[in-house]
Short mmCIF file of C-alpha atoms in Angstrom, two decimals:
data_model
loop_
_atom_site.label_atom_id
_atom_site.label_comp_id
_atom_site.label_asym_id
_atom_site.label_seq_id
_atom_site.Cartn_x
_atom_site.Cartn_y
_atom_site.Cartn_z
CA UNK A 22 23.36 54.04 -67.26
CA UNK A 23 25.87 54.74 -64.42
CA UNK A 24 29.18 54.36 -65.39
CA UNK A 25 30.64 53.39 -62.13
CA UNK A 26 32.59 49.75 -62.76
CA UNK A 27 35.77 51.45 -61.65
CA UNK A 28 34.80 53.23 -58.58
CA UNK A 29 35.98 49.87 -56.22
CA UNK A 30 39.51 50.56 -57.59
CA UNK A 31 39.64 54.20 -57.59
CA UNK A 32 42.26 56.27 -56.17
CA UNK A 33 41.89 60.02 -54.18
CA UNK A 34 41.71 61.70 -57.31
CA UNK A 35 39.53 59.70 -59.35
CA UNK A 36 37.19 59.53 -56.26
CA UNK A 37 36.59 63.42 -57.00
CA UNK A 38 36.46 63.08 -60.67
CA UNK A 39 33.78 60.48 -60.22
CA UNK A 40 31.47 63.60 -59.85
CA UNK A 41 32.40 64.82 -63.66
CA UNK A 42 32.19 61.49 -65.34
CA UNK A 43 29.75 59.41 -63.47
CA UNK A 44 26.85 60.26 -65.64
CA UNK A 45 27.51 61.36 -69.25
CA UNK A 46 24.15 63.45 -69.73
CA UNK A 47 25.00 65.51 -66.95
CA UNK A 48 25.61 69.26 -68.79
CA UNK A 49 28.86 70.72 -68.00
CA UNK A 50 27.87 74.38 -68.47
CA UNK A 51 29.80 76.90 -70.69
CA UNK A 52 27.92 79.88 -71.90
CA UNK A 53 30.02 81.68 -74.45
CA UNK A 54 30.50 85.25 -72.66
CA UNK A 55 28.91 84.38 -69.42
CA UNK A 56 31.20 82.39 -67.28
CA UNK A 57 34.71 82.72 -65.69
CA UNK A 58 37.10 79.42 -65.59
CA UNK A 59 38.98 80.36 -62.28
CA UNK A 60 41.56 77.63 -61.66
CA UNK A 61 39.90 74.89 -59.95
CA UNK A 62 41.86 71.81 -60.94
CA UNK A 63 44.73 72.45 -58.49
CA UNK A 64 42.09 72.24 -55.62
CA UNK A 65 42.65 69.30 -53.49
CA UNK A 66 40.34 66.38 -52.45
CA UNK A 67 40.04 67.97 -48.89
CA UNK A 68 38.64 71.01 -50.28
CA UNK A 69 36.28 69.64 -52.58
CA UNK A 70 32.40 69.70 -52.04
CA UNK A 71 30.17 67.63 -54.26
CA UNK A 72 26.62 68.68 -53.76
CA UNK A 73 23.30 68.63 -54.94
CA UNK A 74 20.46 71.34 -55.02
CA UNK A 75 17.14 69.34 -54.29
CA UNK A 76 13.57 70.58 -53.48
CA UNK A 77 9.82 70.73 -54.15
CA UNK A 78 9.27 72.49 -57.53
CA UNK A 79 9.50 76.58 -57.13
CA UNK A 80 11.05 76.72 -53.82
CA UNK A 81 14.08 78.43 -55.50
CA UNK A 82 16.83 75.77 -56.55
CA UNK A 83 17.62 77.37 -60.00
CA UNK A 84 17.08 80.82 -58.29
CA UNK A 85 19.81 79.63 -55.23
CA UNK A 86 22.25 78.34 -58.15
CA UNK A 87 22.34 81.61 -59.96
CA UNK A 88 23.31 83.40 -56.72
CA UNK A 89 25.83 81.20 -55.63
CA UNK A 90 27.35 81.47 -59.40
CA UNK A 91 27.50 85.00 -59.21
CA UNK A 92 28.79 85.75 -55.55
CA UNK A 93 31.39 82.84 -56.12
CA UNK A 94 32.70 85.19 -59.43
CA UNK A 95 31.49 82.26 -61.74
CA UNK A 96 29.03 84.67 -63.86
CA UNK A 97 29.18 88.53 -64.19
CA UNK A 98 25.60 88.89 -63.62
CA UNK A 99 22.28 86.91 -62.17
CA UNK A 100 20.09 85.29 -64.68
CA UNK A 101 16.58 85.37 -64.21
CA UNK A 102 14.08 82.15 -64.21
CA UNK A 103 10.90 84.05 -65.22
CA UNK A 104 13.17 85.49 -67.82
CA UNK A 105 14.77 82.38 -69.18
CA UNK A 106 18.44 83.60 -68.85
CA UNK A 107 19.79 81.17 -65.68
CA UNK A 108 22.85 79.83 -66.48
CA UNK A 109 21.66 75.91 -65.91
CA UNK A 110 18.38 75.90 -67.67
CA UNK A 111 19.56 76.49 -70.81
CA UNK A 112 17.48 74.24 -72.89
CA UNK A 113 14.30 76.07 -75.08
CA UNK A 114 11.78 73.96 -72.83
CA UNK A 115 13.27 74.82 -69.72
CA UNK A 116 13.42 78.24 -70.10
CA UNK A 117 10.30 78.51 -71.61
CA UNK A 118 8.38 76.89 -68.79
CA UNK A 119 10.56 78.16 -65.95
CA UNK A 120 11.36 75.00 -64.59
CA UNK A 121 14.43 72.57 -64.47
CA UNK A 122 14.34 69.33 -66.94
CA UNK A 123 17.42 67.73 -66.80
CA UNK A 124 20.33 67.87 -64.63
CA UNK A 125 23.13 70.28 -64.62
CA UNK A 126 26.64 70.37 -63.14
CA UNK A 127 28.97 73.48 -62.49
CA UNK A 128 31.85 73.76 -60.62
CA UNK A 129 32.63 77.38 -58.49
CA UNK A 130 35.47 78.41 -56.37
CA UNK A 131 34.35 79.74 -52.79
CA UNK A 132 37.34 80.51 -49.84
CA UNK A 133 39.59 78.39 -50.86
CA UNK A 134 37.14 75.62 -51.80
CA UNK A 135 35.71 74.06 -54.71
CA UNK A 136 31.98 73.32 -54.94
CA UNK A 137 30.75 70.98 -57.77
CA UNK A 138 27.15 71.99 -57.63
CA UNK A 139 24.47 69.69 -59.61
CA UNK A 140 20.88 71.61 -60.06
CA UNK A 141 18.23 69.23 -59.98
CA UNK A 142 14.64 69.24 -61.29
CA UNK A 143 12.00 69.92 -58.45
CA UNK A 144 9.13 68.73 -60.86
CA UNK A 145 7.72 65.10 -59.73
CA UNK A 146 7.61 64.16 -63.34
CA UNK A 147 11.27 64.15 -63.42
CA UNK A 148 12.33 62.51 -60.04
CA UNK A 149 14.53 60.21 -62.03
CA UNK A 150 16.64 62.63 -63.29
CA UNK A 151 16.90 63.40 -59.34
CA UNK A 152 17.66 59.61 -58.33
CA UNK A 153 20.51 58.98 -60.79
CA UNK A 154 22.38 61.85 -59.30
CA UNK A 155 22.13 61.10 -55.63
CA UNK A 156 24.59 58.43 -56.16
CA UNK A 157 27.88 60.57 -56.72
CA UNK A 158 26.63 63.46 -54.03
CA UNK A 159 28.92 63.59 -51.47
CA UNK A 160 26.33 66.06 -49.31
CA UNK A 161 22.92 68.38 -50.48
CA UNK A 162 20.81 71.38 -50.02
CA UNK A 163 17.36 71.21 -49.45
CA UNK A 164 15.87 74.08 -50.43
CA UNK A 165 12.14 74.45 -48.61
CA UNK A 166 9.78 77.38 -49.37
CA UNK A 167 9.08 78.72 -46.13
CA UNK A 168 5.34 79.45 -46.94
CA UNK A 169 4.75 75.84 -48.23
CA UNK A 170 7.00 73.93 -45.86
CA UNK A 171 7.84 70.57 -46.39
CA UNK A 172 6.48 69.48 -49.72
CA UNK A 173 5.55 66.02 -51.29
CA UNK A 174 8.46 65.85 -53.50
CA UNK A 175 10.99 67.12 -50.71
CA UNK A 176 10.30 64.19 -48.79
CA UNK A 177 10.51 61.90 -51.39
CA UNK A 178 14.24 62.61 -52.35
CA UNK A 179 14.77 63.26 -48.30
CA UNK A 180 13.98 59.36 -48.14
CA UNK A 181 16.02 58.82 -51.13
CA UNK A 182 19.06 60.34 -49.72
CA UNK A 183 18.34 58.68 -46.41
CA UNK A 184 18.85 55.47 -48.27
CA UNK A 185 22.19 56.40 -49.51
CA UNK A 186 23.43 58.31 -46.44
CA UNK A 187 23.76 61.76 -48.09
CA UNK A 188 24.46 64.72 -45.56
CA UNK A 189 22.31 67.31 -45.83
CA UNK A 190 21.84 71.29 -45.29
CA UNK A 191 18.34 73.13 -45.02
CA UNK A 192 17.59 76.09 -46.51
CA UNK A 193 14.47 78.06 -45.87
CA UNK A 194 13.84 80.18 -48.54
CA UNK A 195 11.39 83.02 -49.55
CA UNK A 196 11.36 84.40 -46.31
CA UNK A 197 9.69 87.73 -47.20
CA UNK A 198 6.66 85.90 -48.62
CA UNK A 199 3.63 86.72 -46.81
CA UNK A 200 2.56 83.49 -44.53
CA UNK A 201 6.38 82.94 -44.60
CA UNK A 202 6.95 80.79 -40.99
CA UNK A 203 10.32 80.11 -40.17
CA UNK A 204 9.85 78.13 -36.91
CA UNK A 205 6.78 76.30 -38.48
CA UNK A 206 9.00 75.23 -41.28
CA UNK A 207 11.35 73.87 -38.74
CA UNK A 208 8.80 72.00 -36.76
CA UNK A 209 7.74 70.17 -40.27
CA UNK A 210 11.24 69.28 -40.96
CA UNK A 211 11.44 67.66 -37.68
CA UNK A 212 8.32 66.01 -37.75
CA UNK A 213 7.72 65.25 -41.47
CA UNK A 214 11.74 64.35 -42.28
CA UNK A 215 12.29 62.77 -38.93
CA UNK A 216 15.75 64.29 -38.44
CA UNK A 217 17.13 66.70 -35.94
CA UNK A 218 18.27 70.24 -36.80
CA UNK A 219 20.39 72.88 -35.54
CA UNK A 220 19.14 76.65 -36.51
CA UNK A 221 22.65 78.38 -37.49
CA UNK A 222 20.37 81.42 -37.73
CA UNK A 223 17.00 83.26 -37.02
CA UNK A 224 15.21 85.96 -39.33
CA UNK A 225 14.70 88.93 -38.38
CA UNK A 226 13.02 92.16 -40.42
CA UNK A 227 11.96 94.38 -37.68
CA UNK A 228 15.02 97.12 -38.50
CA UNK A 229 14.81 100.89 -38.92
CA UNK A 230 15.95 101.18 -42.14
CA UNK A 231 13.74 98.58 -43.46
CA UNK A 232 17.06 96.18 -43.94
CA UNK A 233 16.77 92.48 -44.01
CA UNK A 234 18.83 91.08 -40.64
CA UNK A 235 19.27 87.62 -39.26
CA UNK A 236 20.91 85.95 -36.35
CA UNK A 237 24.00 84.51 -36.76
CA UNK A 238 23.29 81.98 -33.71
CA UNK A 239 27.20 80.51 -33.51
CA UNK A 240 28.91 83.90 -33.71
CA UNK A 241 26.29 85.54 -31.57
CA UNK A 242 25.99 88.45 -34.33
CA UNK A 243 23.14 90.45 -35.88
CA UNK A 244 23.72 90.32 -39.54
CA UNK A 245 22.49 93.02 -41.74
CA UNK A 246 22.12 93.56 -45.14
CA UNK A 247 21.59 96.85 -46.74
CA UNK A 248 18.34 97.26 -48.49
CA UNK A 249 19.68 99.54 -51.05
CA UNK A 250 22.18 96.98 -51.95
CA UNK A 251 20.44 95.41 -54.64
CA UNK A 252 23.06 92.37 -55.37
CA UNK A 253 23.07 91.70 -51.26
CA UNK A 254 26.53 92.37 -51.10
CA UNK A 255 26.97 94.83 -48.38
CA UNK A 256 26.75 93.10 -45.22
CA UNK A 257 27.48 94.41 -41.41
CA UNK A 258 28.01 92.62 -38.41
CA UNK A 259 26.76 93.52 -35.28
CA UNK A 260 27.94 92.24 -31.94
CA UNK A 261 24.91 91.31 -29.67
CA UNK A 262 25.79 93.41 -26.26
CA UNK A 263 22.82 92.41 -23.26
CA UNK A 264 23.73 95.34 -21.81
CA UNK A 265 22.34 97.52 -24.65
CA UNK A 266 18.39 98.08 -24.15
CA UNK A 267 18.14 97.79 -28.12
CA UNK A 268 19.62 94.31 -28.21
CA UNK A 269 18.43 92.81 -25.18
CA UNK A 270 15.87 91.10 -26.45
CA UNK A 271 17.97 89.98 -29.39
CA UNK A 272 20.24 88.77 -27.44
CA UNK A 273 17.38 86.49 -25.51
CA UNK A 274 16.60 84.93 -28.75
CA UNK A 275 20.17 83.94 -29.88
CA UNK A 276 20.62 82.47 -26.17
CA UNK A 277 17.28 80.24 -26.29
CA UNK A 278 18.65 79.12 -29.71
CA UNK A 279 21.81 78.57 -28.62
CA UNK A 280 20.44 76.57 -25.62
CA UNK A 281 18.68 73.83 -28.35
CA UNK A 282 21.72 73.55 -30.27
CA UNK A 283 24.10 72.72 -27.51
CA UNK A 284 21.74 70.19 -25.61
CA UNK A 285 21.20 68.88 -29.50
CA UNK A 286 25.11 68.31 -30.05
CA UNK A 287 25.79 67.74 -26.47
CA UNK A 288 23.94 64.42 -26.83
CA UNK A 289 26.28 63.76 -29.85
CA UNK A 290 29.38 65.27 -28.61
CA UNK A 291 30.97 64.73 -25.31
CA UNK A 292 33.46 67.48 -26.48
CA UNK A 293 30.29 69.75 -26.25
CA UNK A 294 29.14 69.00 -22.87
CA UNK A 295 32.61 69.00 -21.41
CA UNK A 296 33.04 72.61 -22.58
CA UNK A 297 29.58 73.64 -21.43
CA UNK A 298 30.33 72.19 -17.84
CA UNK A 299 34.11 73.70 -18.17
CA UNK A 300 32.31 76.89 -18.67
CA UNK A 301 30.18 77.36 -15.44
CA UNK A 302 27.11 76.02 -18.04
CA UNK A 303 27.21 79.38 -19.85
CA UNK A 304 25.86 78.88 -23.28
CA UNK A 305 27.08 81.92 -24.55
CA UNK A 306 30.43 80.70 -23.26
CA UNK A 307 30.93 77.59 -25.64
CA UNK A 308 33.37 78.16 -28.19
CA UNK A 309 32.24 78.51 -32.00
CA UNK A 310 35.13 76.25 -33.04
CA UNK A 311 33.74 73.35 -30.91
CA UNK A 312 30.31 74.00 -31.77
CA UNK A 313 31.51 73.67 -35.85
CA UNK A 314 33.43 70.54 -35.14
CA UNK A 315 30.65 69.15 -33.57
CA UNK A 316 28.08 69.93 -35.85
CA UNK A 317 30.19 69.04 -39.10
CA UNK A 318 31.04 65.82 -37.48
CA UNK A 319 26.68 65.18 -36.70
CA UNK A 320 26.04 66.62 -40.08
CA UNK A 321 28.33 63.91 -42.16
CA UNK A 322 27.19 61.18 -40.01
CA UNK A 323 23.72 62.02 -40.95
CA UNK A 324 22.72 62.76 -37.27
CA UNK A 325 21.67 66.19 -37.52
CA UNK A 326 20.48 68.86 -40.04
CA UNK A 327 21.88 72.62 -39.99
CA UNK A 328 19.07 75.03 -40.90
CA UNK A 329 19.72 78.45 -42.63
CA UNK A 330 17.37 80.72 -44.04
CA UNK A 331 17.35 83.89 -46.64
CA UNK A 332 15.96 85.27 -49.66
CA UNK A 333 17.57 84.23 -52.86
CA UNK A 334 15.74 86.08 -55.33
CA UNK A 335 16.37 89.57 -53.15
CA UNK A 336 19.63 88.29 -53.48
CA UNK A 337 19.86 88.08 -49.29
CA UNK A 338 21.32 85.04 -47.26
CA UNK A 339 23.29 82.76 -50.01
CA UNK A 340 26.68 83.83 -48.75
CA UNK A 341 25.88 82.12 -45.44
CA UNK A 342 24.41 78.90 -47.38
CA UNK A 343 27.82 78.83 -49.35
CA UNK A 344 29.61 79.00 -46.18
CA UNK A 345 28.19 76.32 -44.08
CA UNK A 346 28.59 73.88 -47.04
CA UNK A 347 31.93 74.39 -47.12
CA UNK A 348 32.11 74.27 -43.16
CA UNK A 349 29.92 71.14 -42.49
CA UNK A 350 29.36 69.22 -45.75
CA UNK A 351 31.63 66.52 -46.29
CA UNK A 352 34.64 66.41 -48.90
CA UNK A 353 34.84 63.15 -50.92
CA UNK A 354 37.82 61.92 -48.46
CA UNK A 355 35.49 62.20 -45.70
CA UNK A 356 32.30 60.73 -47.30
CA UNK A 357 33.65 57.60 -49.31
CA UNK A 358 33.00 55.99 -52.13
CA UNK A 359 29.02 54.85 -53.42
CA UNK A 360 28.00 51.17 -53.25
CA UNK A 361 27.06 49.90 -56.53
CA UNK A 362 24.47 47.25 -57.19
CA UNK A 363 23.94 45.63 -60.42
CA UNK A 364 21.74 42.69 -61.56
CA UNK A 365 23.67 42.31 -64.82
CA UNK A 366 26.93 41.84 -62.72
CA UNK A 367 25.31 39.41 -60.71
CA UNK A 368 24.51 37.32 -63.37
CA UNK A 369 27.82 37.36 -64.94
CA UNK A 370 29.40 36.58 -61.21
CA UNK A 371 27.62 33.12 -61.45
CA UNK A 372 29.22 32.24 -64.79
CA UNK A 373 31.92 29.53 -64.79
CA UNK A 374 33.73 31.31 -67.18
CA UNK A 375 34.27 35.28 -67.53
CA UNK A 376 33.09 36.89 -70.46
CA UNK A 377 35.49 39.02 -72.83
CA UNK A 378 35.16 42.07 -72.70
CA UNK A 379 33.80 43.88 -76.05
CA UNK A 380 33.27 47.46 -77.24
CA UNK A 381 30.91 48.73 -79.76
CA UNK A 382 31.23 52.35 -81.11
CA UNK A 383 27.46 53.71 -82.06
CA UNK A 384 27.00 57.01 -83.41
CA UNK A 385 24.46 59.65 -81.66
CA UNK A 386 23.36 62.94 -81.80
CA UNK A 387 20.99 65.50 -79.91
CA UNK A 388 17.46 66.13 -81.73
CA UNK A 389 15.52 69.15 -80.36
CA UNK A 390 12.69 67.48 -80.45
CA UNK A 391 13.22 63.77 -79.89
CA UNK A 392 16.42 63.99 -77.66
CA UNK A 393 19.16 61.65 -77.63
CA UNK A 394 18.98 59.54 -80.78
CA UNK A 395 20.85 56.50 -82.06
CA UNK A 396 21.74 55.86 -85.33
CA UNK A 397 21.14 52.22 -85.79
CA UNK A 398 21.22 52.46 -89.66
CA UNK A 399 24.93 52.56 -89.63
CA UNK A 400 26.52 49.23 -90.71
CA UNK A 401 27.94 47.93 -87.64
CA UNK A 402 29.15 44.13 -86.75
CA UNK A 403 28.72 43.05 -83.06
CA UNK A 404 31.03 40.43 -82.55
CA UNK A 405 29.12 37.28 -81.25
CA UNK A 406 29.09 36.33 -77.56
CA UNK A 407 30.46 32.67 -76.85
CA UNK A 408 28.85 31.17 -73.89
CA UNK A 409 31.09 27.64 -74.20
#
């Protein structure tokens, strides 16, 4: 049961801490010798992001989370799902099957911000784990397989997030697989998930050295990852110059994507369309700061979904995703507190006389086969409730 009774009376600090305490069984990860503990307690609420990683099974949720931990400095190595040594999947059954069964929560630092992450299961049998985590989220990253596109579990969780008004970012993963299609996946997002999209980057593979590249649509740059850097830390940014014969075709691709972005944002934010006309209707001249503000406002209002792409298993493209989480998803101060509904509370509200509060301590333990076990054999005296 969610412990949300105090949420309507919370202050700012408690609104942030609800992520950590709202559900007692969410696991806080402290793997001995694996994690570093940067000082995150001093991060203010406006620089905090409470997010969930949601997707269909095998889309790459835990793999992406592992890279986030590594690039943020939280871990010193990258865990592998197939080898059973990931941080957030630590139960024996999870490591044996290579899937997430229970929720796992962990905090990481990134660019002066704190990102609280909930890694959720993707299998349909564990949908309840995802459902009960959504209420404490201020945002979510939806990961999609570039080959499979929008799958059944993705649609189901997306509808639940819609009902709660949770802002989302879409991340198209596994772009290197045969049959991967970024444009096709984006069209499925629009058609099946019924949302407007803005593509923040585009994939590009045809480089001379075999490097993986992406177009940064906002900054009009070509981002190159070194193919020989297995950890994906070496990143080069090249300005797209239309006068360069080699870069001119790439410039045109970014121009088309910028046109679509500005047309979408212009319908939602007057500042974008005003600057567009002030710049003589030049799509490439609209400033990055104006577009960033418009994207953040539209994302928090759930009117648009930013889309990125990458190859998490090859350690490529995760850092821009983390940048997008900080830039576009809401802080606890921007999203507000979740609504609370409880049938038990409604019944109590109809009573003429309030009942006294009572607490009973019950011994519990975690059994390796049976899960959480409550010791009912203890000599417990439960006070009788007077209905007079």
